[in-house]
Amino acid sequence: MAPCYARFEDSDGIIQRVDIRIGVTKPAEIEHCLAHELCHAFGLRFHSTAAESVLSSVHGENRPTPADDLALSILYDPRLRPGAEFHEVAKTLEELTSKVTRDFGHHWAAVLPAASRIEILQNADNGYVSRYLRTRYPKKHINVDYAYWRGPRVFRPSAVVVLNTAERGYFIDDLPPLKDAIAKVGWLSRKTLQFGEQGKHKGHHGLLDTVKFRLESLDNTECLGFRQRLMSYPTIGSGSTDLLIGYLCANPGASLDMKIVGGLLQSVKIRGI
Amino acid sequence: MMPKCIFSICLAIGISMSLGACTSRITGSDQILIFAREVYFGGPNDKHVAVARELIRWNGPLRASIEGPGADDYRDQVTGYLEDFTRLTKLEASHVDEPGEANLVIVLSDGDSY
């Protein structure tokens, strides 16, 4: 028997009672089990590695993530009928996920720890990088460390994004859609990348690649994005899910300085591109 | 050019896909859709689980209790999650001291009983 589990009593899709057993004793394990089983208890009763989640077997999350939050909020939308099978709600589910991600006003992403990158960017000409910490999801201790390029022609936070020490995946403003990528730079084994606090992300499956793209909204500034590929079974046409996990942009209107790129890749222990 | 390892993975998971499909890019919305489908209806790791593949959710107030060794140490954590989840789901939830009154019962075990 699994050390932790949630046992349901339900009728016609309505949960009547849930019994959760936590059969581990180490505090970190208890914390993980509580978060995991409580997500199950609210109706997320299966597992997925398609996003960073406390229900994922590969992401090492100990707390519910924004993906879990989104899945919960969608599940309780009145347009979804309890007891329905997938084929009955597929279209509605697609509409709801599209709406909820649009409503958040962000692109889905997680980021890299990158203090060294910020130091590199502070030497850029014609602008500066501002860095600040803010907390999203109060009470959940999600410290989001942003670095933004602010130059003479750019008054709102935009390009440089890179960043840091979130305890969970989260949303970043202004990330470009991956379709904007114009060239694939190379493929890398995901295992060559070490990131996350205390190495908790080690052992991820999937691969990482880098892509070059240009931000039209910023004078076609050239950027380098880092992408994780999670393999997933073919529910939505393709068998994989791409996750943009961070990116670096040149000064507004400029192309990337490959020396900076090299330093960045070295700082996050990526071996070449 | 696509590395062999990527193509092998595609083959290994039994997907008949073209090179283009294997490298296709999915938006954040699509990723959440895949994730939501898998946690609601089961993903690749749940194929062995023999439960109905249908949406389930609560329809009324939750009354949660936590008991067992060290339960007091985790009561605040559970309360915090309940607050977050009820905000997201618009459900009502409360903590009750008596497990007999609860419909969401959490029991911490010392591990020996497993």
mmCIF file of C-alpha atoms in Angstrom, chain A residues 5-265:
data_model
loop_
_atom_site.group_PDB
_atom_site.id
_atom_site.type_symbol
_atom_site.label_atom_id
_atom_site.label_comp_id
_atom_site.label_asym_id
_atom_site.label_seq_id
_atom_site.Cartn_x
_atom_site.Cartn_y
_atom_site.Cartn_z
ATOM 1 C CA TYR A 5 -3.164 8.037 -0.316
ATOM 2 C CA ALA A 6 -6.596 9.612 -0.611
ATOM 3 C CA ARG A 7 -9.642 7.370 -0.639
ATOM 4 C CA PHE A 8 -12.835 8.758 -2.154
ATOM 5 C CA GLU A 9 -16.491 8.204 -1.663
ATOM 6 C CA ASP A 10 -18.365 9.789 -4.518
ATOM 7 C CA SER A 11 -21.727 9.575 -6.178
ATOM 8 C CA ASP A 12 -22.481 10.760 -9.730
ATOM 9 C CA GLY A 13 -19.273 12.734 -9.738
ATOM 10 C CA ILE A 14 -19.944 14.463 -6.430
ATOM 11 C CA ILE A 15 -17.394 13.783 -3.719
ATOM 12 C CA GLN A 16 -19.084 12.813 -0.482
ATOM 13 C CA ARG A 17 -16.084 12.062 1.668
ATOM 14 C CA VAL A 18 -12.313 11.748 1.411
ATOM 15 C CA ASP A 19 -10.004 9.935 3.795
ATOM 16 C CA ILE A 20 -6.361 10.885 3.546
ATOM 17 C CA ARG A 21 -3.651 8.769 5.113
ATOM 18 C CA ILE A 22 -0.160 10.147 5.543
ATOM 19 C CA GLY A 23 2.163 7.223 6.143
ATOM 20 C CA VAL A 24 5.511 8.978 6.190
ATOM 21 C CA THR A 25 7.323 10.507 9.119
ATOM 22 C CA LYS A 26 9.942 12.925 7.817
ATOM 23 C CA PRO A 27 8.679 16.528 7.856
ATOM 24 C CA ALA A 28 9.524 17.163 4.191
ATOM 25 C CA GLU A 29 7.752 13.982 3.174
ATOM 26 C CA ILE A 30 4.722 14.847 5.274
ATOM 27 C CA GLU A 31 4.592 18.310 3.725
ATOM 28 C CA HIS A 32 4.726 16.842 0.231
ATOM 29 C CA CYS A 33 2.155 14.156 0.980
ATOM 30 C CA LEU A 34 -0.277 16.659 2.508
ATOM 31 C CA ALA A 35 -0.110 18.960 -0.497
ATOM 32 C CA HIS A 36 -0.302 16.075 -2.967
ATOM 33 C CA GLU A 37 -3.195 14.294 -1.293
ATOM 34 C CA LEU A 38 -5.160 17.498 -0.671
ATOM 35 C CA CYS A 39 -4.982 18.238 -4.401
ATOM 36 C CA HIS A 40 -6.358 14.767 -4.990
ATOM 37 C CA ALA A 41 -9.029 15.370 -2.362
ATOM 38 C CA PHE A 42 -10.359 18.396 -4.217
ATOM 39 C CA GLY A 43 -10.816 16.400 -7.404
ATOM 40 C CA LEU A 44 -7.418 16.346 -9.109
ATOM 41 C CA ARG A 45 -7.312 12.662 -8.513
ATOM 42 C CA PHE A 46 -4.752 11.600 -11.105
ATOM 43 C CA HIS A 47 -1.192 12.550 -11.957
ATOM 44 C CA SER A 48 0.598 14.445 -14.696
ATOM 45 C CA THR A 49 4.094 15.459 -15.664
ATOM 46 C CA ALA A 50 2.832 17.929 -18.258
ATOM 47 C CA ALA A 51 3.476 20.884 -15.973
ATOM 48 C CA GLU A 52 5.289 21.637 -12.761
ATOM 49 C CA SER A 53 2.903 20.294 -10.204
ATOM 50 C CA VAL A 54 2.771 18.725 -6.810
ATOM 51 C CA LEU A 55 1.023 15.876 -8.637
ATOM 52 C CA SER A 56 3.990 15.316 -10.934
ATOM 53 C CA SER A 57 6.350 12.468 -10.263
ATOM 54 C CA VAL A 58 9.294 14.259 -11.838
ATOM 55 C CA HIS A 59 9.180 17.845 -10.675
ATOM 56 C CA GLY A 60 9.888 17.464 -6.971
ATOM 57 C CA GLU A 61 7.364 20.086 -5.937
ATOM 58 C CA ASN A 62 6.367 20.110 -2.276
ATOM 59 C CA ARG A 63 3.595 22.637 -2.613
ATOM 60 C CA PRO A 64 0.745 23.209 -5.013
ATOM 61 C CA THR A 65 1.917 25.156 -8.050
ATOM 62 C CA PRO A 66 0.112 27.621 -10.294
ATOM 63 C CA ALA A 67 -0.664 24.718 -12.605
ATOM 64 C CA ASP A 68 -2.435 22.994 -9.734
ATOM 65 C CA ASP A 69 -4.249 26.233 -8.919
ATOM 66 C CA LEU A 70 -5.398 26.597 -12.514
ATOM 67 C CA ALA A 71 -6.565 23.012 -12.724
ATOM 68 C CA LEU A 72 -8.572 23.450 -9.530
ATOM 69 C CA SER A 73 -10.196 26.672 -10.629
ATOM 70 C CA ILE A 74 -11.138 25.163 -14.005
ATOM 71 C CA LEU A 75 -12.509 21.987 -12.427
ATOM 72 C CA TYR A 76 -15.048 23.949 -10.403
ATOM 73 C CA ASP A 77 -16.322 26.020 -13.296
ATOM 74 C CA PRO A 78 -20.096 25.550 -13.494
ATOM 75 C CA ARG A 79 -19.840 24.707 -17.204
ATOM 76 C CA LEU A 80 -18.180 21.404 -16.321
ATOM 77 C CA ARG A 81 -20.572 18.731 -15.186
ATOM 78 C CA PRO A 82 -19.534 16.368 -12.401
ATOM 79 C CA GLY A 83 -19.615 12.786 -13.603
ATOM 80 C CA ALA A 84 -18.830 13.734 -17.203
ATOM 81 C CA GLU A 85 -16.312 11.743 -19.202
ATOM 82 C CA PHE A 86 -13.623 13.468 -21.205
ATOM 83 C CA HIS A 87 -15.320 13.296 -24.577
ATOM 84 C CA GLU A 88 -18.325 15.082 -23.092
ATOM 85 C CA VAL A 89 -16.358 18.054 -21.869
ATOM 86 C CA ALA A 90 -13.378 18.191 -24.246
ATOM 87 C CA LYS A 91 -14.509 21.297 -26.069
ATOM 88 C CA THR A 92 -15.582 23.103 -22.909
ATOM 89 C CA LEU A 93 -12.317 22.185 -21.238
ATOM 90 C CA GLU A 94 -10.381 23.629 -24.143
ATOM 91 C CA GLU A 95 -12.353 26.865 -23.950
ATOM 92 C CA LEU A 96 -11.899 27.137 -20.214
ATOM 93 C CA THR A 97 -8.160 26.527 -20.252
ATOM 94 C CA SER A 98 -7.768 29.047 -23.019
ATOM 95 C CA LYS A 99 -9.796 31.595 -21.087
ATOM 96 C CA VAL A 100 -8.160 31.062 -17.749
ATOM 97 C CA THR A 101 -4.643 31.358 -19.121
ATOM 98 C CA ARG A 102 -5.689 34.465 -21.037
ATOM 99 C CA ASP A 103 -7.310 35.949 -17.956
ATOM 100 C CA PHE A 104 -4.140 35.532 -16.023
ATOM 101 C CA GLY A 105 -2.526 37.712 -18.652
ATOM 102 C CA HIS A 106 0.683 35.786 -18.524
ATOM 103 C CA HIS A 107 2.426 33.085 -20.389
ATOM 104 C CA TRP A 108 3.072 29.896 -18.617
ATOM 105 C CA ALA A 109 6.663 29.428 -17.632
ATOM 106 C CA ALA A 110 9.089 28.622 -14.952
ATOM 107 C CA VAL A 111 12.468 30.177 -14.584
ATOM 108 C CA LEU A 112 16.065 29.554 -13.801
ATOM 109 C CA PRO A 113 18.134 30.836 -10.934
ATOM 110 C CA ALA A 114 20.297 33.435 -12.504
ATOM 111 C CA ALA A 115 22.016 35.889 -10.242
ATOM 112 C CA SER A 116 25.123 35.615 -12.374
ATOM 113 C CA ARG A 117 23.157 36.536 -15.447
ATOM 114 C CA ILE A 118 21.933 39.668 -13.810
ATOM 115 C CA GLU A 119 25.475 40.728 -13.024
ATOM 116 C CA ILE A 120 26.378 40.307 -16.660
ATOM 117 C CA LEU A 121 23.481 42.384 -17.795
ATOM 118 C CA GLN A 122 24.200 45.199 -15.411
ATOM 119 C CA ASN A 123 27.114 46.145 -17.631
ATOM 120 C CA ALA A 124 24.921 46.638 -20.661
ATOM 121 C CA ASP A 125 25.033 49.991 -22.425
ATOM 122 C CA ASN A 126 22.128 52.343 -22.933
ATOM 123 C CA GLY A 127 20.056 51.170 -20.070
ATOM 124 C CA TYR A 128 20.110 49.208 -16.933
ATOM 125 C CA VAL A 129 18.633 46.163 -15.416
ATOM 126 C CA SER A 130 16.327 46.654 -12.534
ATOM 127 C CA ARG A 131 15.765 43.789 -10.245
ATOM 128 C CA TYR A 132 13.115 43.388 -7.683
ATOM 129 C CA LEU A 133 11.476 40.786 -5.637
ATOM 130 C CA ARG A 134 7.794 40.482 -5.280
ATOM 131 C CA THR A 135 5.521 37.950 -3.817
ATOM 132 C CA ARG A 136 2.719 36.446 -5.728
ATOM 133 C CA TYR A 137 0.188 34.259 -4.125
ATOM 134 C CA PRO A 138 0.423 35.730 -0.650
ATOM 135 C CA LYS A 139 0.837 33.173 2.083
ATOM 136 C CA LYS A 140 2.513 30.767 -0.270
ATOM 137 C CA HIS A 141 5.906 32.396 -0.110
ATOM 138 C CA ILE A 142 6.398 32.605 -3.817
ATOM 139 C CA ASN A 143 9.206 35.026 -4.171
ATOM 140 C CA VAL A 144 9.569 35.970 -7.771
ATOM 141 C CA ASP A 145 12.841 37.591 -8.631
ATOM 142 C CA TYR A 146 12.609 39.660 -11.777
ATOM 143 C CA ALA A 147 15.259 41.440 -13.761
ATOM 144 C CA TYR A 148 13.956 43.852 -16.348
ATOM 145 C CA TRP A 149 15.649 45.892 -18.980
ATOM 146 C CA ARG A 150 14.871 49.548 -18.697
ATOM 147 C CA GLY A 151 16.361 51.674 -21.408
ATOM 148 C CA PRO A 152 15.728 55.113 -22.844
ATOM 149 C CA ARG A 153 13.163 53.819 -25.291
ATOM 150 C CA VAL A 154 11.547 51.347 -22.997
ATOM 151 C CA PHE A 155 9.483 52.613 -20.141
ATOM 152 C CA ARG A 156 7.705 49.500 -19.173
ATOM 153 C CA PRO A 157 9.329 46.347 -17.929
ATOM 154 C CA SER A 158 9.988 44.165 -20.872
ATOM 155 C CA ALA A 159 12.809 42.235 -22.268
ATOM 156 C CA VAL A 160 15.542 40.982 -20.160
ATOM 157 C CA VAL A 161 13.762 38.583 -18.080
ATOM 158 C CA VAL A 162 15.741 35.936 -16.481
ATOM 159 C CA LEU A 163 15.433 34.795 -13.137
ATOM 160 C CA ASN A 164 15.404 33.250 -10.082
ATOM 161 C CA THR A 165 14.524 31.570 -6.913
ATOM 162 C CA ALA A 166 10.900 30.703 -7.125
ATOM 163 C CA GLU A 167 9.973 27.775 -5.045
ATOM 164 C CA ARG A 168 7.465 26.804 -7.669
ATOM 165 C CA GLY A 169 6.857 27.356 -11.304
ATOM 166 C CA TYR A 170 4.902 30.493 -12.029
ATOM 167 C CA PHE A 171 3.920 33.025 -14.597
ATOM 168 C CA ILE A 172 6.149 35.668 -16.059
ATOM 169 C CA ASP A 173 4.874 38.765 -17.743
ATOM 170 C CA ASP A 174 5.729 39.484 -21.326
ATOM 171 C CA LEU A 175 7.146 36.187 -22.378
ATOM 172 C CA PRO A 176 6.912 35.774 -26.123
ATOM 173 C CA PRO A 177 5.033 32.845 -27.554
ATOM 174 C CA LEU A 178 7.314 30.049 -28.570
ATOM 175 C CA LYS A 179 6.103 30.297 -32.131
ATOM 176 C CA ASP A 180 8.161 33.488 -32.361
ATOM 177 C CA ALA A 181 11.322 31.479 -32.203
ATOM 178 C CA ILE A 182 13.141 31.841 -35.487
ATOM 179 C CA ALA A 183 15.998 29.419 -35.140
ATOM 180 C CA LYS A 184 16.791 26.432 -33.078
ATOM 181 C CA VAL A 185 20.269 26.762 -31.680
ATOM 182 C CA GLY A 186 20.812 23.282 -30.424
ATOM 183 C CA TRP A 187 19.579 20.435 -28.357
ATOM 184 C CA LEU A 188 20.942 19.633 -24.955
ATOM 185 C CA SER A 189 20.434 16.871 -22.544
ATOM 186 C CA ARG A 190 18.218 18.068 -19.778
ATOM 187 C CA LYS A 191 20.535 16.379 -17.352
ATOM 188 C CA THR A 192 23.295 18.843 -18.128
ATOM 189 C CA LEU A 193 21.230 21.564 -16.559
ATOM 190 C CA GLN A 194 21.324 22.046 -12.845
ATOM 191 C CA PHE A 195 18.861 24.495 -11.460
ATOM 192 C CA GLY A 196 16.460 24.963 -8.680
ATOM 193 C CA GLU A 197 17.072 25.262 -5.037
ATOM 194 C CA GLN A 198 19.121 22.574 -3.418
ATOM 195 C CA GLY A 199 19.166 20.604 -6.635
ATOM 196 C CA LYS A 200 15.575 19.617 -6.237
ATOM 197 C CA HIS A 201 15.028 19.623 -9.976
ATOM 198 C CA LYS A 202 17.698 17.075 -10.647
ATOM 199 C CA GLY A 203 16.497 14.001 -12.361
ATOM 200 C CA HIS A 204 13.893 15.627 -14.536
ATOM 201 C CA HIS A 205 13.035 13.765 -17.614
ATOM 202 C CA GLY A 206 12.875 15.544 -20.880
ATOM 203 C CA LEU A 207 15.265 17.684 -22.775
ATOM 204 C CA LEU A 208 16.298 21.246 -22.961
ATOM 205 C CA ASP A 209 16.969 23.254 -26.025
ATOM 206 C CA THR A 210 17.677 26.860 -26.710
ATOM 207 C CA VAL A 211 15.949 28.971 -29.306
ATOM 208 C CA LYS A 212 16.744 32.340 -30.751
ATOM 209 C CA PHE A 213 13.859 34.653 -31.338
ATOM 210 C CA ARG A 214 13.172 38.328 -31.857
ATOM 211 C CA LEU A 215 10.802 40.524 -29.938
ATOM 212 C CA GLU A 216 8.896 42.600 -32.439
ATOM 213 C CA SER A 217 7.550 44.736 -29.629
ATOM 214 C CA LEU A 218 11.066 45.760 -28.777
ATOM 215 C CA ASP A 219 12.680 46.783 -32.039
ATOM 216 C CA ASN A 220 13.276 43.200 -33.051
ATOM 217 C CA THR A 221 15.616 42.675 -30.167
ATOM 218 C CA GLU A 222 17.276 39.299 -30.322
ATOM 219 C CA CYS A 223 16.717 36.919 -27.455
ATOM 220 C CA LEU A 224 17.732 33.439 -26.463
ATOM 221 C CA GLY A 225 15.101 31.254 -24.849
ATOM 222 C CA PHE A 226 15.600 28.105 -22.835
ATOM 223 C CA ARG A 227 13.071 25.435 -23.315
ATOM 224 C CA GLN A 228 12.327 22.221 -21.568
ATOM 225 C CA ARG A 229 10.562 19.475 -23.413
ATOM 226 C CA LEU A 230 8.354 17.207 -21.408
ATOM 227 C CA MET A 231 7.158 14.102 -23.087
ATOM 228 C CA SER A 232 3.497 13.477 -22.773
ATOM 229 C CA TYR A 233 1.137 11.062 -24.279
ATOM 230 C CA PRO A 234 -0.567 12.241 -27.444
ATOM 231 C CA THR A 235 -3.736 13.830 -26.231
ATOM 232 C CA ILE A 236 -3.425 17.107 -28.050
ATOM 233 C CA GLY A 237 -1.964 16.250 -31.385
ATOM 234 C CA SER A 238 1.664 16.210 -30.399
ATOM 235 C CA GLY A 239 3.408 13.930 -27.978
ATOM 236 C CA SER A 240 5.349 16.563 -26.146
ATOM 237 C CA THR A 241 4.932 19.744 -24.237
ATOM 238 C CA ASP A 242 7.349 22.612 -24.472
ATOM 239 C CA LEU A 243 7.974 24.756 -21.472
ATOM 240 C CA LEU A 244 9.879 27.994 -21.735
ATOM 241 C CA ILE A 245 11.934 28.187 -18.586
ATOM 242 C CA GLY A 246 13.729 31.447 -19.000
ATOM 243 C CA TYR A 247 15.264 33.743 -21.524
ATOM 244 C CA LEU A 248 17.852 36.379 -22.152
ATOM 245 C CA CYS A 249 17.534 39.320 -24.476
ATOM 246 C CA ALA A 250 20.044 41.734 -25.937
ATOM 247 C CA ASN A 251 19.817 45.456 -25.461
ATOM 248 C CA PRO A 252 16.728 46.850 -27.165
ATOM 249 C CA GLY A 253 17.198 46.774 -30.908
ATOM 250 C CA ALA A 254 20.452 44.865 -30.738
ATOM 251 C CA SER A 255 21.607 41.339 -31.376
ATOM 252 C CA LEU A 256 22.871 39.037 -28.712
ATOM 253 C CA ASP A 257 26.496 39.291 -27.725
ATOM 254 C CA MET A 258 27.700 35.708 -27.965
ATOM 255 C CA LYS A 259 30.247 36.323 -25.219
ATOM 256 C CA ILE A 260 27.395 37.153 -22.885
ATOM 257 C CA VAL A 261 25.489 34.128 -24.090
ATOM 258 C CA GLY A 262 28.518 31.937 -23.481
ATOM 259 C CA GLY A 263 28.892 33.291 -19.967
ATOM 260 C CA LEU A 264 25.248 32.706 -19.286
ATOM 261 C CA LEU A 265 25.315 29.156 -20.493
#
